[in-house]
Short mmCIF file of C-alpha atoms in Angstrom, two decimals:
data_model
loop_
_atom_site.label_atom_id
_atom_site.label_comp_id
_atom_site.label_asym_id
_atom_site.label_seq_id
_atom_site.Cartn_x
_atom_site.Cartn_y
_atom_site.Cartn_z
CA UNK A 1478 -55.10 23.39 21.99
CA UNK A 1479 -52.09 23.94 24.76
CA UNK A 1480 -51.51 20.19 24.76
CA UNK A 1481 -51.41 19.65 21.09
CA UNK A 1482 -49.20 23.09 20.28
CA UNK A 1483 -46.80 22.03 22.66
CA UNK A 1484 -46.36 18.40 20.84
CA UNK A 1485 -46.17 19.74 17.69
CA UNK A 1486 -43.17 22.29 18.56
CA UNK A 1487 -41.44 19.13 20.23
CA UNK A 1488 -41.57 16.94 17.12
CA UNK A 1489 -40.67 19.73 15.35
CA UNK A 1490 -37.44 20.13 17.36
CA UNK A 1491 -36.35 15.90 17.24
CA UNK A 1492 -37.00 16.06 13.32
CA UNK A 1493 -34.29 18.94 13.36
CA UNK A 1494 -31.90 16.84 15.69
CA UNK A 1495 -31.95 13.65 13.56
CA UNK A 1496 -30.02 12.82 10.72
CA UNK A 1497 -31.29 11.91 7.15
CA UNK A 1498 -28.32 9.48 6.74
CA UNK A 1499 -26.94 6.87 8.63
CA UNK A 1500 -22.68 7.45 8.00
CA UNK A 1501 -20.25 5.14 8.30
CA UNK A 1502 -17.30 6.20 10.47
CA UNK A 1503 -13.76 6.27 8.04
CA UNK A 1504 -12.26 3.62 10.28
CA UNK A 1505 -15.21 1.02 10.37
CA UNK A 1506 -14.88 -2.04 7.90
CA UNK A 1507 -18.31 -2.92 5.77
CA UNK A 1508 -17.77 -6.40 6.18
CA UNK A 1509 -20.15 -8.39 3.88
CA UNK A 1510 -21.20 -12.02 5.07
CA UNK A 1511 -20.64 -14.51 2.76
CA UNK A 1512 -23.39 -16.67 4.57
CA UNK A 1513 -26.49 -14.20 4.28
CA UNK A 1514 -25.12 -11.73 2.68
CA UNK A 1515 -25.86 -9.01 5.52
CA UNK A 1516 -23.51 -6.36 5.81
CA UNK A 1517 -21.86 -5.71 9.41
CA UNK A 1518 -19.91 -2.88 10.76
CA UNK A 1519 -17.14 -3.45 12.87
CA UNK A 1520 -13.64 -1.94 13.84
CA UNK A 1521 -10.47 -2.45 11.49
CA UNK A 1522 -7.77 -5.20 12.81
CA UNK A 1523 -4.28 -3.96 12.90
CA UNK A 1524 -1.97 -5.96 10.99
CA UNK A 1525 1.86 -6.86 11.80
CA UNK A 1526 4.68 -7.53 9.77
CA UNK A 1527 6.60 -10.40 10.10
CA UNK A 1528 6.24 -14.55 9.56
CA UNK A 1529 5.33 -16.13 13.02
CA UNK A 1530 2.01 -17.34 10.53
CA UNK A 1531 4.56 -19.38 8.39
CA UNK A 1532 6.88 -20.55 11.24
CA UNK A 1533 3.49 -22.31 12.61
CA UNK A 1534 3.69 -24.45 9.54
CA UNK A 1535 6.05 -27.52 10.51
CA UNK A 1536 7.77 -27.33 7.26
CA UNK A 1537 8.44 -23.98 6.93
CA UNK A 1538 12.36 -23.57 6.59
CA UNK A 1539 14.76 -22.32 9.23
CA UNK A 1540 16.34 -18.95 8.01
CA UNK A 1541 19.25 -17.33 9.18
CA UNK A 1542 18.59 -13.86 7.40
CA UNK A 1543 17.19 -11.00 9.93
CA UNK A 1544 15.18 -9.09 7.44
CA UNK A 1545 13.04 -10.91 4.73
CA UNK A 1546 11.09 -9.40 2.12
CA UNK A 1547 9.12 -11.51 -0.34
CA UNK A 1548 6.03 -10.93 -2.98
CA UNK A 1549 4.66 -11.94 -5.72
CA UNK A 1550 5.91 -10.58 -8.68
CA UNK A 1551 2.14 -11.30 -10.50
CA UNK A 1552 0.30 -9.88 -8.02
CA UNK A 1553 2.16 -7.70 -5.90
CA UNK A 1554 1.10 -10.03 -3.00
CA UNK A 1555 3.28 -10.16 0.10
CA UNK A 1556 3.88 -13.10 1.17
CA UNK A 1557 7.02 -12.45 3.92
CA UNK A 1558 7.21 -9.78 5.57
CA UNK A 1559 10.21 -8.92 8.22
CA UNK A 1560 11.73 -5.77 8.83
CA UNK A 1561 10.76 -4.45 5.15
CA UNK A 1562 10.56 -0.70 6.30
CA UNK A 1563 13.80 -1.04 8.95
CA UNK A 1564 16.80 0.43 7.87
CA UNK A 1565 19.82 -1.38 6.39
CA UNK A 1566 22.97 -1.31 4.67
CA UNK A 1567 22.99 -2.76 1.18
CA UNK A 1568 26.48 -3.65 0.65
CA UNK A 1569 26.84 -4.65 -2.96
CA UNK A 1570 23.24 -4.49 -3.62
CA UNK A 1571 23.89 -1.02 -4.20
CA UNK A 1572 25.14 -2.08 -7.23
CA UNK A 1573 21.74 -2.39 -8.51
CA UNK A 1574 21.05 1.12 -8.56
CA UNK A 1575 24.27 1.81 -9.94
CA UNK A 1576 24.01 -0.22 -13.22
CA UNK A 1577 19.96 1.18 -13.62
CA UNK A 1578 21.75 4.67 -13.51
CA UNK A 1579 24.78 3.96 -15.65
CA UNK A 1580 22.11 2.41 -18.30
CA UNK A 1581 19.93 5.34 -18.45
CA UNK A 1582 22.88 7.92 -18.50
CA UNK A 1583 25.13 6.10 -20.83
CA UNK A 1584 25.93 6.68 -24.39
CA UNK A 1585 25.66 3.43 -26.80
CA UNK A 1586 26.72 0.11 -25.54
CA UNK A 1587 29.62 -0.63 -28.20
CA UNK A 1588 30.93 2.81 -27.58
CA UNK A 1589 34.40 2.68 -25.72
CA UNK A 1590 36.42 4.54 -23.29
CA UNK A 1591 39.79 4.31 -21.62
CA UNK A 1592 40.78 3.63 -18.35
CA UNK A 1593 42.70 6.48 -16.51
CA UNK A 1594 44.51 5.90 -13.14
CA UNK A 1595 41.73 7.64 -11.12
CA UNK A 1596 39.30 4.64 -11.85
CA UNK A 1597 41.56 2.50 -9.37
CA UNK A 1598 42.49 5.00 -7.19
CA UNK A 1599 41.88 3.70 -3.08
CA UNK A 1600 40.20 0.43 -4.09
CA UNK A 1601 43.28 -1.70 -3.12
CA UNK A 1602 43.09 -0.13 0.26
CA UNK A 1603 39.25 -0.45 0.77
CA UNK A 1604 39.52 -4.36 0.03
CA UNK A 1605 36.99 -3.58 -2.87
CA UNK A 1606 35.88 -6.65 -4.85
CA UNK A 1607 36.86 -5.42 -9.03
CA UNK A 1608 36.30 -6.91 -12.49
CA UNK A 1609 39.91 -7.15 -13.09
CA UNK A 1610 40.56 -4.32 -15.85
CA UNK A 1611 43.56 -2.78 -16.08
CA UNK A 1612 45.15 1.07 -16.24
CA UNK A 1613 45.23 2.56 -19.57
CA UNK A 1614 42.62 -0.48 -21.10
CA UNK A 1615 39.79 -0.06 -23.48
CA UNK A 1616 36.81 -1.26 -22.83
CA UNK A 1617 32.87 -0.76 -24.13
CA UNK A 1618 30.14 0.35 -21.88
CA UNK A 1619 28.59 -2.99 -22.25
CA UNK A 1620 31.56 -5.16 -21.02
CA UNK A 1621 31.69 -1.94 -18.15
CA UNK A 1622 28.02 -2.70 -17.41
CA UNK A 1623 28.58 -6.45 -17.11
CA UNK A 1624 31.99 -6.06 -14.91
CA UNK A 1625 29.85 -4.01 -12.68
CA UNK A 1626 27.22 -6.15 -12.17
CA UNK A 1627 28.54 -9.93 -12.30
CA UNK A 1628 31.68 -9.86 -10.28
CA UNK A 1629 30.19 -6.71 -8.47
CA UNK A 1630 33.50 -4.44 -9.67
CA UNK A 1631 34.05 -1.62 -8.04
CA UNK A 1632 36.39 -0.54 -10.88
CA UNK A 1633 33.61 -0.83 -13.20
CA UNK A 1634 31.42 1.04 -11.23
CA UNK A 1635 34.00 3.71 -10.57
CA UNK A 1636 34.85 4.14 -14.50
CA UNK A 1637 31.11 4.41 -15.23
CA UNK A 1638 30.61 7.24 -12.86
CA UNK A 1639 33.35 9.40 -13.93
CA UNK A 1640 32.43 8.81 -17.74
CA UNK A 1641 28.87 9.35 -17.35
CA UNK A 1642 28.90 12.15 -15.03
CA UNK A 1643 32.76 13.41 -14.32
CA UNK A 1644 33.25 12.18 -10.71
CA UNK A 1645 31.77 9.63 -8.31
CA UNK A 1646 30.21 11.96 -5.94
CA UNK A 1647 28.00 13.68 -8.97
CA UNK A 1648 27.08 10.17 -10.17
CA UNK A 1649 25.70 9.14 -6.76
CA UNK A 1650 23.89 12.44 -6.92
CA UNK A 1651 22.23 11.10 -9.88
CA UNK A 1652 21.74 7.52 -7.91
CA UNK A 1653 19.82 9.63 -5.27
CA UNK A 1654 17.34 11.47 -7.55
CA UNK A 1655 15.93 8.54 -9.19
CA UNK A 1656 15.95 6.98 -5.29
CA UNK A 1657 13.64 9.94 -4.52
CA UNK A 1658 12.07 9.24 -8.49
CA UNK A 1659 11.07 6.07 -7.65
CA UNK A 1660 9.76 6.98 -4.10
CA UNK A 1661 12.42 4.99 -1.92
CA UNK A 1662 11.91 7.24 1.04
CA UNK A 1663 14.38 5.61 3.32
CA UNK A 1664 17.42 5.39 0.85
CA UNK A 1665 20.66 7.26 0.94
CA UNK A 1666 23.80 6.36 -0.88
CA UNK A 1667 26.92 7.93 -0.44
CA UNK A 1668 29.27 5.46 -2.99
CA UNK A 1669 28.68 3.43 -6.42
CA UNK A 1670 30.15 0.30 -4.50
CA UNK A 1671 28.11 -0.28 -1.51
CA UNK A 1672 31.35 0.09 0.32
CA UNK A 1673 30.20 0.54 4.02
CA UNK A 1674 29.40 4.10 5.27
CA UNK A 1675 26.77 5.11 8.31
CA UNK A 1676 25.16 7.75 5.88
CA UNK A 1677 24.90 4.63 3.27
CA UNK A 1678 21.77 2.70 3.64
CA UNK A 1679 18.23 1.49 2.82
CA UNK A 1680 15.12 -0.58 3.55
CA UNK A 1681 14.43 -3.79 1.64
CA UNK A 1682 10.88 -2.06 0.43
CA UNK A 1683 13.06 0.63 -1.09
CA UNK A 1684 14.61 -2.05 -2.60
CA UNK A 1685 11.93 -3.60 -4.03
CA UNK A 1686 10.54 -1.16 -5.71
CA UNK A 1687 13.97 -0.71 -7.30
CA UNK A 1688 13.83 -4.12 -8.75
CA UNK A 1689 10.27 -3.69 -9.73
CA UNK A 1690 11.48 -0.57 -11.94
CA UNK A 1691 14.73 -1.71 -13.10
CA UNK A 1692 13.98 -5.17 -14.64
CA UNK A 1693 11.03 -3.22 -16.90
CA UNK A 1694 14.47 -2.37 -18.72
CA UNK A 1695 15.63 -4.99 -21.15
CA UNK A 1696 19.17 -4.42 -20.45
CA UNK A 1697 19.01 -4.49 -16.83
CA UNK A 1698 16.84 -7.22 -17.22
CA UNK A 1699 19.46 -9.14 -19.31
CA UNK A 1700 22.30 -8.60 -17.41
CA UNK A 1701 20.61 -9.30 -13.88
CA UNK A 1702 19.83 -12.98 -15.12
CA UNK A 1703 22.94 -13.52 -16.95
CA UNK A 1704 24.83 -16.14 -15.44
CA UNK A 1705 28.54 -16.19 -17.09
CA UNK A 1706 29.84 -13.19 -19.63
CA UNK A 1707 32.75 -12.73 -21.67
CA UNK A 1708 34.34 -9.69 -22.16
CA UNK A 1709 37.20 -8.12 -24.76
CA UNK A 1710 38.95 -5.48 -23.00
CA UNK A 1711 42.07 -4.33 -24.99
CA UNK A 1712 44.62 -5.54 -22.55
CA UNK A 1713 42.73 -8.84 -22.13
CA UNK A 1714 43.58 -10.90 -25.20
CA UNK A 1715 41.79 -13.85 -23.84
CA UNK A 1716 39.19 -11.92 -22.61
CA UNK A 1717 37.72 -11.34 -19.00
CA UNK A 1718 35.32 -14.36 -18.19
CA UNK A 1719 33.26 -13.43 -15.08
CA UNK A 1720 30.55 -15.70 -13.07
CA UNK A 1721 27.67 -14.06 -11.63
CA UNK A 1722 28.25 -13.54 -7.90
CA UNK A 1723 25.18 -15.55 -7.04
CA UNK A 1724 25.52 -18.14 -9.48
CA UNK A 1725 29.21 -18.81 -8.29
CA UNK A 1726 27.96 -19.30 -4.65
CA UNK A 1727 25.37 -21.97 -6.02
CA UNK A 1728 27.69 -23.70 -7.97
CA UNK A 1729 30.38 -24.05 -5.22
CA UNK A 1730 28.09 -25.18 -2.55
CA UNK A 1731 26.93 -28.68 -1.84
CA UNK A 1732 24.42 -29.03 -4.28
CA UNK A 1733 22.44 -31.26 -1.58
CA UNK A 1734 21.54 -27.88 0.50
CA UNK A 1735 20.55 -25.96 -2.83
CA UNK A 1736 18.50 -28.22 -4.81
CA UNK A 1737 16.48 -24.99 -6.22
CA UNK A 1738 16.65 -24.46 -9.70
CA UNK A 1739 13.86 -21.85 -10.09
CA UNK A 1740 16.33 -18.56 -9.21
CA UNK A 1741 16.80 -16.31 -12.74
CA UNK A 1742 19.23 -13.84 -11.24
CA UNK A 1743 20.39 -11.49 -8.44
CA UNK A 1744 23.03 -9.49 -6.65
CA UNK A 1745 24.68 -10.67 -3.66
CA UNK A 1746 26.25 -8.13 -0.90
CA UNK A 1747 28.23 -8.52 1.82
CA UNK A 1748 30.06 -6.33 4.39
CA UNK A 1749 30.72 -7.06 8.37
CA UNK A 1750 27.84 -4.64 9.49
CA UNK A 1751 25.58 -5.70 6.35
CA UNK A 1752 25.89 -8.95 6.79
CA UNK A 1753 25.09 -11.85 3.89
CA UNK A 1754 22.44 -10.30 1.67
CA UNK A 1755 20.90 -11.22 -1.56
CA UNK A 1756 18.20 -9.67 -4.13
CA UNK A 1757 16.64 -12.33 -6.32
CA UNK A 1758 14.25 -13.40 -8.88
CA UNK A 1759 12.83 -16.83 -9.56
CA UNK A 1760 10.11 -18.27 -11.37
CA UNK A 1761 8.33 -21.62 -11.76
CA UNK A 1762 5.17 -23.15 -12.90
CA UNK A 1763 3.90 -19.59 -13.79
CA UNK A 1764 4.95 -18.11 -10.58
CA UNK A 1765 7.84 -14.93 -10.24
CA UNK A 1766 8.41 -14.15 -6.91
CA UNK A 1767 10.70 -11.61 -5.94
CA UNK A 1768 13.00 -12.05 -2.78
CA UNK A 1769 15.13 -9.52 -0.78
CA UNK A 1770 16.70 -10.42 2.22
CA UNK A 1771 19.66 -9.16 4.49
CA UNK A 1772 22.04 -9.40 7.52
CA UNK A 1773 22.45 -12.96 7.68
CA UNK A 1774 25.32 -14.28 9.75
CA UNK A 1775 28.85 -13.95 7.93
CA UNK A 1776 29.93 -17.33 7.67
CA UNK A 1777 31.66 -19.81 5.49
CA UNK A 1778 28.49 -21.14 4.64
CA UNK A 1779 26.70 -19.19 2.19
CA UNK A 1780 23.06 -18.10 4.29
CA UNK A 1781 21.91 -15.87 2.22
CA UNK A 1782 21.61 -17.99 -0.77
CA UNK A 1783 20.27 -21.09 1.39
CA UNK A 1784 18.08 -18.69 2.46
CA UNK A 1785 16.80 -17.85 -0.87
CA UNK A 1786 16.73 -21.11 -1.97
CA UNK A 1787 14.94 -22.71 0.93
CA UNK A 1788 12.18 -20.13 1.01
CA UNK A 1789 11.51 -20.39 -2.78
CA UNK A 1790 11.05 -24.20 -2.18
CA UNK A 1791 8.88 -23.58 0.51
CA UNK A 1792 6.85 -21.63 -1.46
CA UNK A 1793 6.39 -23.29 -4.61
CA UNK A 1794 5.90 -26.50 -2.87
CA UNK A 1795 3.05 -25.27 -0.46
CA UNK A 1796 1.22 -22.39 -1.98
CA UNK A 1797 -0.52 -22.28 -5.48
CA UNK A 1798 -2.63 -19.50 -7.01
CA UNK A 1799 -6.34 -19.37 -6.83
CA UNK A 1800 -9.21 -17.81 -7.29
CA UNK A 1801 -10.52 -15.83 -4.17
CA UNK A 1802 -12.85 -12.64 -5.84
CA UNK A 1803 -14.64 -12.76 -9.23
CA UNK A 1804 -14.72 -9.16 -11.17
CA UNK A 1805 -18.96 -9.29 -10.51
CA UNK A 1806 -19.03 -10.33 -7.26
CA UNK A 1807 -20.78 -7.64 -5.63
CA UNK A 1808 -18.86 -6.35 -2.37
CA UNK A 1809 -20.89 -3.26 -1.07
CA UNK A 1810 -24.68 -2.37 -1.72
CA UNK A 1811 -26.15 0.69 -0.47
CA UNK A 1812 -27.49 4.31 -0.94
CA UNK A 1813 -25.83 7.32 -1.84
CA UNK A 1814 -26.80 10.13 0.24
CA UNK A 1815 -28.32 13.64 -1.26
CA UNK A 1816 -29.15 11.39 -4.48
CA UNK A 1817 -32.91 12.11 -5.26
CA UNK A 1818 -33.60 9.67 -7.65
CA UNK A 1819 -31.98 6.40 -8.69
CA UNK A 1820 -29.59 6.76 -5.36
CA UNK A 1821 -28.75 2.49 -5.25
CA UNK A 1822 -24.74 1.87 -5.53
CA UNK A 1823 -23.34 -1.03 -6.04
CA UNK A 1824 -19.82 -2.21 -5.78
CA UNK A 1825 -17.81 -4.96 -7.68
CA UNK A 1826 -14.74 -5.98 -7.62
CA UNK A 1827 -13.85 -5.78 -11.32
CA UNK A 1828 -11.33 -8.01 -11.83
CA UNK A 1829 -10.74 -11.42 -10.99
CA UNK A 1830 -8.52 -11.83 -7.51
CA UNK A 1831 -6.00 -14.13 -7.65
CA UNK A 1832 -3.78 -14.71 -4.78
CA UNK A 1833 -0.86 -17.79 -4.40
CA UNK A 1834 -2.42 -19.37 -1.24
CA UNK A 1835 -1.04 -22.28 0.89
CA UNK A 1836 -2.79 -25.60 -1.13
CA UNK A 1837 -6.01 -27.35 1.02
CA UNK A 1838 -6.21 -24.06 2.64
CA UNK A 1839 -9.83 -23.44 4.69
CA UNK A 1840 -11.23 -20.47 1.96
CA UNK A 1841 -13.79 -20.02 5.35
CA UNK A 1842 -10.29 -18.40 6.68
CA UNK A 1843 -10.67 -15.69 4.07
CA UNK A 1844 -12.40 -12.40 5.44
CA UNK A 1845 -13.07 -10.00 2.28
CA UNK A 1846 -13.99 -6.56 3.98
CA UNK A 1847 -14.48 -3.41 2.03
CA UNK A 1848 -13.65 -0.29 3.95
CA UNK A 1849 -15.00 3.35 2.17
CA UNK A 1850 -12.49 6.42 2.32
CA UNK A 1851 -15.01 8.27 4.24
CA UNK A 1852 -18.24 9.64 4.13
CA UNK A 1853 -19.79 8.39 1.38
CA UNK A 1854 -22.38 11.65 -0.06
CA UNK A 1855 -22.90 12.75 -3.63
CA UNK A 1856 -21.39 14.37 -5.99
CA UNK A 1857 -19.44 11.15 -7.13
CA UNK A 1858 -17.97 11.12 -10.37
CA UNK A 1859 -17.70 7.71 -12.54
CA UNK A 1860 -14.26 6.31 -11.78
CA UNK A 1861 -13.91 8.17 -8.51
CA UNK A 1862 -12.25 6.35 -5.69
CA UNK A 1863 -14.34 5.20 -3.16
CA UNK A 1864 -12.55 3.04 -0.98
CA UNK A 1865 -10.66 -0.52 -0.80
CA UNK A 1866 -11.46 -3.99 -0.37
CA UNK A 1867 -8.82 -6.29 1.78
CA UNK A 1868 -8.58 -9.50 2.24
CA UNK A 1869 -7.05 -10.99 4.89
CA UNK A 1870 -6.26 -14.58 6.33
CA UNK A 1871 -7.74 -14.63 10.12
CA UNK A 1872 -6.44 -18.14 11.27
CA UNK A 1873 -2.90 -17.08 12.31
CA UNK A 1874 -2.40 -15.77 15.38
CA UNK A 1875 -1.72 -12.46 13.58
CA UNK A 1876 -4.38 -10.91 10.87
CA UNK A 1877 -2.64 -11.25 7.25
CA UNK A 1878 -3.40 -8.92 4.90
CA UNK A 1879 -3.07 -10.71 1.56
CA UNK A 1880 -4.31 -8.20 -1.02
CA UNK A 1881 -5.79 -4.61 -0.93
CA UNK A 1882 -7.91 -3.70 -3.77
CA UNK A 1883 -9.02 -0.06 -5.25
CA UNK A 1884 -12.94 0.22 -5.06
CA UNK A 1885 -14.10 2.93 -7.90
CA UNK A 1886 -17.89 3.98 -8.43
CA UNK A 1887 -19.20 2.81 -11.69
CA UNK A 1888 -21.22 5.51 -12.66
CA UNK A 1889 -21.98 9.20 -11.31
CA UNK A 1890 -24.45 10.66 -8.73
CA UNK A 1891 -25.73 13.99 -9.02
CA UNK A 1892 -26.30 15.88 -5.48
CA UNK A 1893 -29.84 16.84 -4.43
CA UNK A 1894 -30.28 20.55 -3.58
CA UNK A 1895 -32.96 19.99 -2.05
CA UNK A 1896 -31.80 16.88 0.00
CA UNK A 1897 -28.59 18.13 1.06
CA UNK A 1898 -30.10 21.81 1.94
CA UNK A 1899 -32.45 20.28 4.59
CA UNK A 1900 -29.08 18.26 5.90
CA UNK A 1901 -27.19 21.61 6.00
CA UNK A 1902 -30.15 22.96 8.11
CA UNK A 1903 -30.53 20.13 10.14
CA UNK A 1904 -26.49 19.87 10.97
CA UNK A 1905 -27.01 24.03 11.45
CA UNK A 1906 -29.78 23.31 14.18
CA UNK A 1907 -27.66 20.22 15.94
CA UNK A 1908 -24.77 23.23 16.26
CA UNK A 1909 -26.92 25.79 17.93
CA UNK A 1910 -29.06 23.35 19.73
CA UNK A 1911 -29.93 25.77 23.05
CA UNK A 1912 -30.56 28.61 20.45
CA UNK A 1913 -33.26 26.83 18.74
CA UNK A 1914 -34.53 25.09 21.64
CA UNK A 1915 -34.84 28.78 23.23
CA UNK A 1916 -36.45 29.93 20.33
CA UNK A 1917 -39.10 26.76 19.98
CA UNK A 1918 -40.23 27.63 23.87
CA UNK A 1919 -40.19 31.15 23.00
CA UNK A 1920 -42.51 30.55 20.16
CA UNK A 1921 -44.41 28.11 22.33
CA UNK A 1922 -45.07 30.54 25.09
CA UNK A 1923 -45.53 33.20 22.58
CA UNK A 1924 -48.74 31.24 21.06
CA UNK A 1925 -49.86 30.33 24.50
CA UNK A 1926 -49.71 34.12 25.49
CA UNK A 1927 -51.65 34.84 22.79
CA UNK A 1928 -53.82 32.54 22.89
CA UNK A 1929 -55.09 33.21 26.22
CA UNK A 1930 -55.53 36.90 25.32
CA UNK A 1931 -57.33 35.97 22.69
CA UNK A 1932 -59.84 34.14 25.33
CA UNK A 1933 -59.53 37.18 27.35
CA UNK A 1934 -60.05 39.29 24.82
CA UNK A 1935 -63.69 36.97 23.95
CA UNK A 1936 -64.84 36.51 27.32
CA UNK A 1937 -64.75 40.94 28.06
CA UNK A 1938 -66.58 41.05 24.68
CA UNK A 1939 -69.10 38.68 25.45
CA UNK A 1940 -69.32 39.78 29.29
CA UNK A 1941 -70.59 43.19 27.17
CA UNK A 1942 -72.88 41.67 25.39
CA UNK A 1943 -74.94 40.15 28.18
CA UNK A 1944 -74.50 43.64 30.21
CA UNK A 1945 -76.20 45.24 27.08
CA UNK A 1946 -78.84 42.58 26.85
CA UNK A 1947 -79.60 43.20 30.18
CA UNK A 1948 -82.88 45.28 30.76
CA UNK A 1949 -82.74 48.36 33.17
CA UNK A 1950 -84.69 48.18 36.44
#
């Protein structure tokens, strides 16, 4: 009776102390093998930016450009990475946000407005590069909007910030809201030009998601791929015939270094600390990539474009797009905790996954791992976010993350109230272990103490009994 009361109070006390649920830790990846089909647990691999994976390739270009950002404009997929989050100064790329603004603040396109004296005023002395209007000229927003952009003039710039919101310091007010709009947490500008200035500057991830924005609007779109514009500007009889910037540079440089013909459009920018930079678009065979890159040497030789142009080569030479997830591939099978009934999850990707990958690459490179955003317990709602799925390339010497993909739960889970009480009881009892263990031996010597005066208590009855039964002498 002693032996078995005491084993009974013991299993009692390891039921309490372990859990219903095996959890996976936030940080652990659910890595799913493609072979069996088993599911492993194992920690997360940090990733680095940068492109010591592509400079392993022996005909990966030499670039002169410091920071590179590139993706895929169809699937957000980053395909160079260096120096996107370090801070920079834009130069003329500025000019970017400048004509998004002056779009979205300005009154029709035909409508005109003259040129005063202040538009000109101390661009001579800073050696800024202008459209070429003149004091006391009309000229329509449009031609404004295309003088700022194309031959990057300051004088536009400067006359569409005093128009559109009375001085240049209010307009770049403006320029920072939508900055801080569009989430471009390490921008700052202090000038419409670019014009260099400490307190002026940005990162090219800011930058990108500037571009991403801006060409969703059809006359930013427009005039960032125009290539030659004419305008009528009152004073101009002839008109003002500008060159895009970039366009200029390609046509005026041996056409044996740039033999790309895929670039739509860009801005150039260059000062001394800024160095060469260029933001560009180009698309072919049903690819858009998007390209940012900056501080390349200042040089006679045009880097920044050769850049560009060697990198989209590269690119559209090398890589193609395939197929790497289908939407019912199933990434994640498992239980939802506190569920009483029907408690299986399953998750699928839900869309095809299509990446641009380098062509006759090893798809056994390719580690798909699905990672949930913590512990995973009903109540989940349908829809509800669940966690991610990455893929990343593991035969560099550096992990590449390729594409990152939101995980949602296709249906809901109602919570148990009786499943998830007995948890809350069982995570009470694992916090006040030494109470309850107290308690158990307590109750354990409690029931032997009884117990034995219960015997006790027999054995003087029955000690009576035979004293009564016996006879008298």
């Amino acid at each position: 009776m002693k032996k078995g009361m005491i084993q009974l109070c013991l299993l009692a006390l390891c039921l309490s102390l372990t859990p219903v649920f095996a959890e996976a830790p936030a940080r652990d990846l659910i890595t799913v093998d493609s072979q069996n089909g088993e599911i492993v647990r194992r920690q997360a691999p940090r990733f680095e930016d940068g492109i010591s994976y592509l400079e392993e390739d022996v005909d990966f270009p030499s670039v002169k450009s410091d920071f590179i950002y590139m993706i895929d404009m169809d699937t957000g997929q980053v395909m160079i990475d260096k120096g996107s989050e370090d801070q920079i100064y834009p130069a003329s790329m500025t000019k970017m946000m400048t004509l998004l603004v002056a779009i979205e603040n300005a009154p029709a396109l035909d409508s005109t407005m003259t040129l005063g004296p202040e538009v000109f005023a101390g661009l001579a002395e800073a050696h800024a590069s202008v459209a070429g209007f003149k004091p006391g000229e009309i000229v329509s927003v449009k031609d404004l909007l295309y003088g700022l952009f194309l031959p990057s003039g300051a004088d536009a710039a400067q006359a569409l910030a005093l128009e559109e919101a009375g001085s240049e310091a209010a307009f770049v007010d403006l320029m920072n809201e939508k900055a801080a709009e569009l989430g471009m947490s390490g921008t700052h500008f202090v000038n419409t030009s670019g014009l260099h200035d400490p307190d002026h500057y940005t990162t090219l991830r800011d930058l990108e998601k500037l571009m991403r924005y801006a060409l969703e609007n059809p006359t930013f779109n427009e005039i960032f791929q125009t290539r030659r514009y004419t305008a009528t500007p009152s004073l101009h009889p002839g008109g003002l015939v500008w060159e895009s910037t970039l366009f200029a540079k390609i046509s005026s440089t041996d056409p044996a270094k740039i033999a790309n013909d895929s670039i739509l459009g860009g801005k150039t920018g260059y000062t001394n600390p800024a160095g060469l930079c260029l933001a560009s678009i180009a698309e072919k065979n049903g690819t858009r990539y998007l390209l940012i890159t900056a501080h390349a040497p200042v040089s006679n030789s045009p880097y920044h474009i050769l850049d560009a142009a060697h990198l989209y080569d590269y690119f559209y030479d090398h890589y193609s797009k395939q197929t790497v997830l289908t939407a019912d591939q199933t990434l994640l099978e498992t239980k939802v905790p506190f569920v009483l009934f029907n408690d299986k999850l399953t998750l699928k990707a839900g869309t095809d996954v299509v990446l641009n990958l380098p062509n006759g690459d090893d798809r056994s490179a390719l580690q798909i791992e699905t990672q949930l955003d913590g512990e995973l317990q009903a109540p989940i709602e349908e829809g509800q976010r669940l966690g991610t799925v990455t893929i990343t390339r593991t035969d560099t010497e550096t992990p590449q993350e390729l594409a990152r993909i939101e995980l949602t739960s296709p249906r809901s889970y109602k919570r148990s109230a009786l499943l998830y009480g007995f948890h809350q009881f069982q995570l009470w009892v694992k916090a006040h272990t030494v109470f309850f263990g107290l308690t158990v031996l307590g109750l354990v010597l409690c029931l032997i103490l009884i117990r034995d005066y219960r015997r006790e208590q027999r054995r003087y009855k029955s000690a009576r009994k035979k004293r009564k039964r016996r006879p008298h002498l």
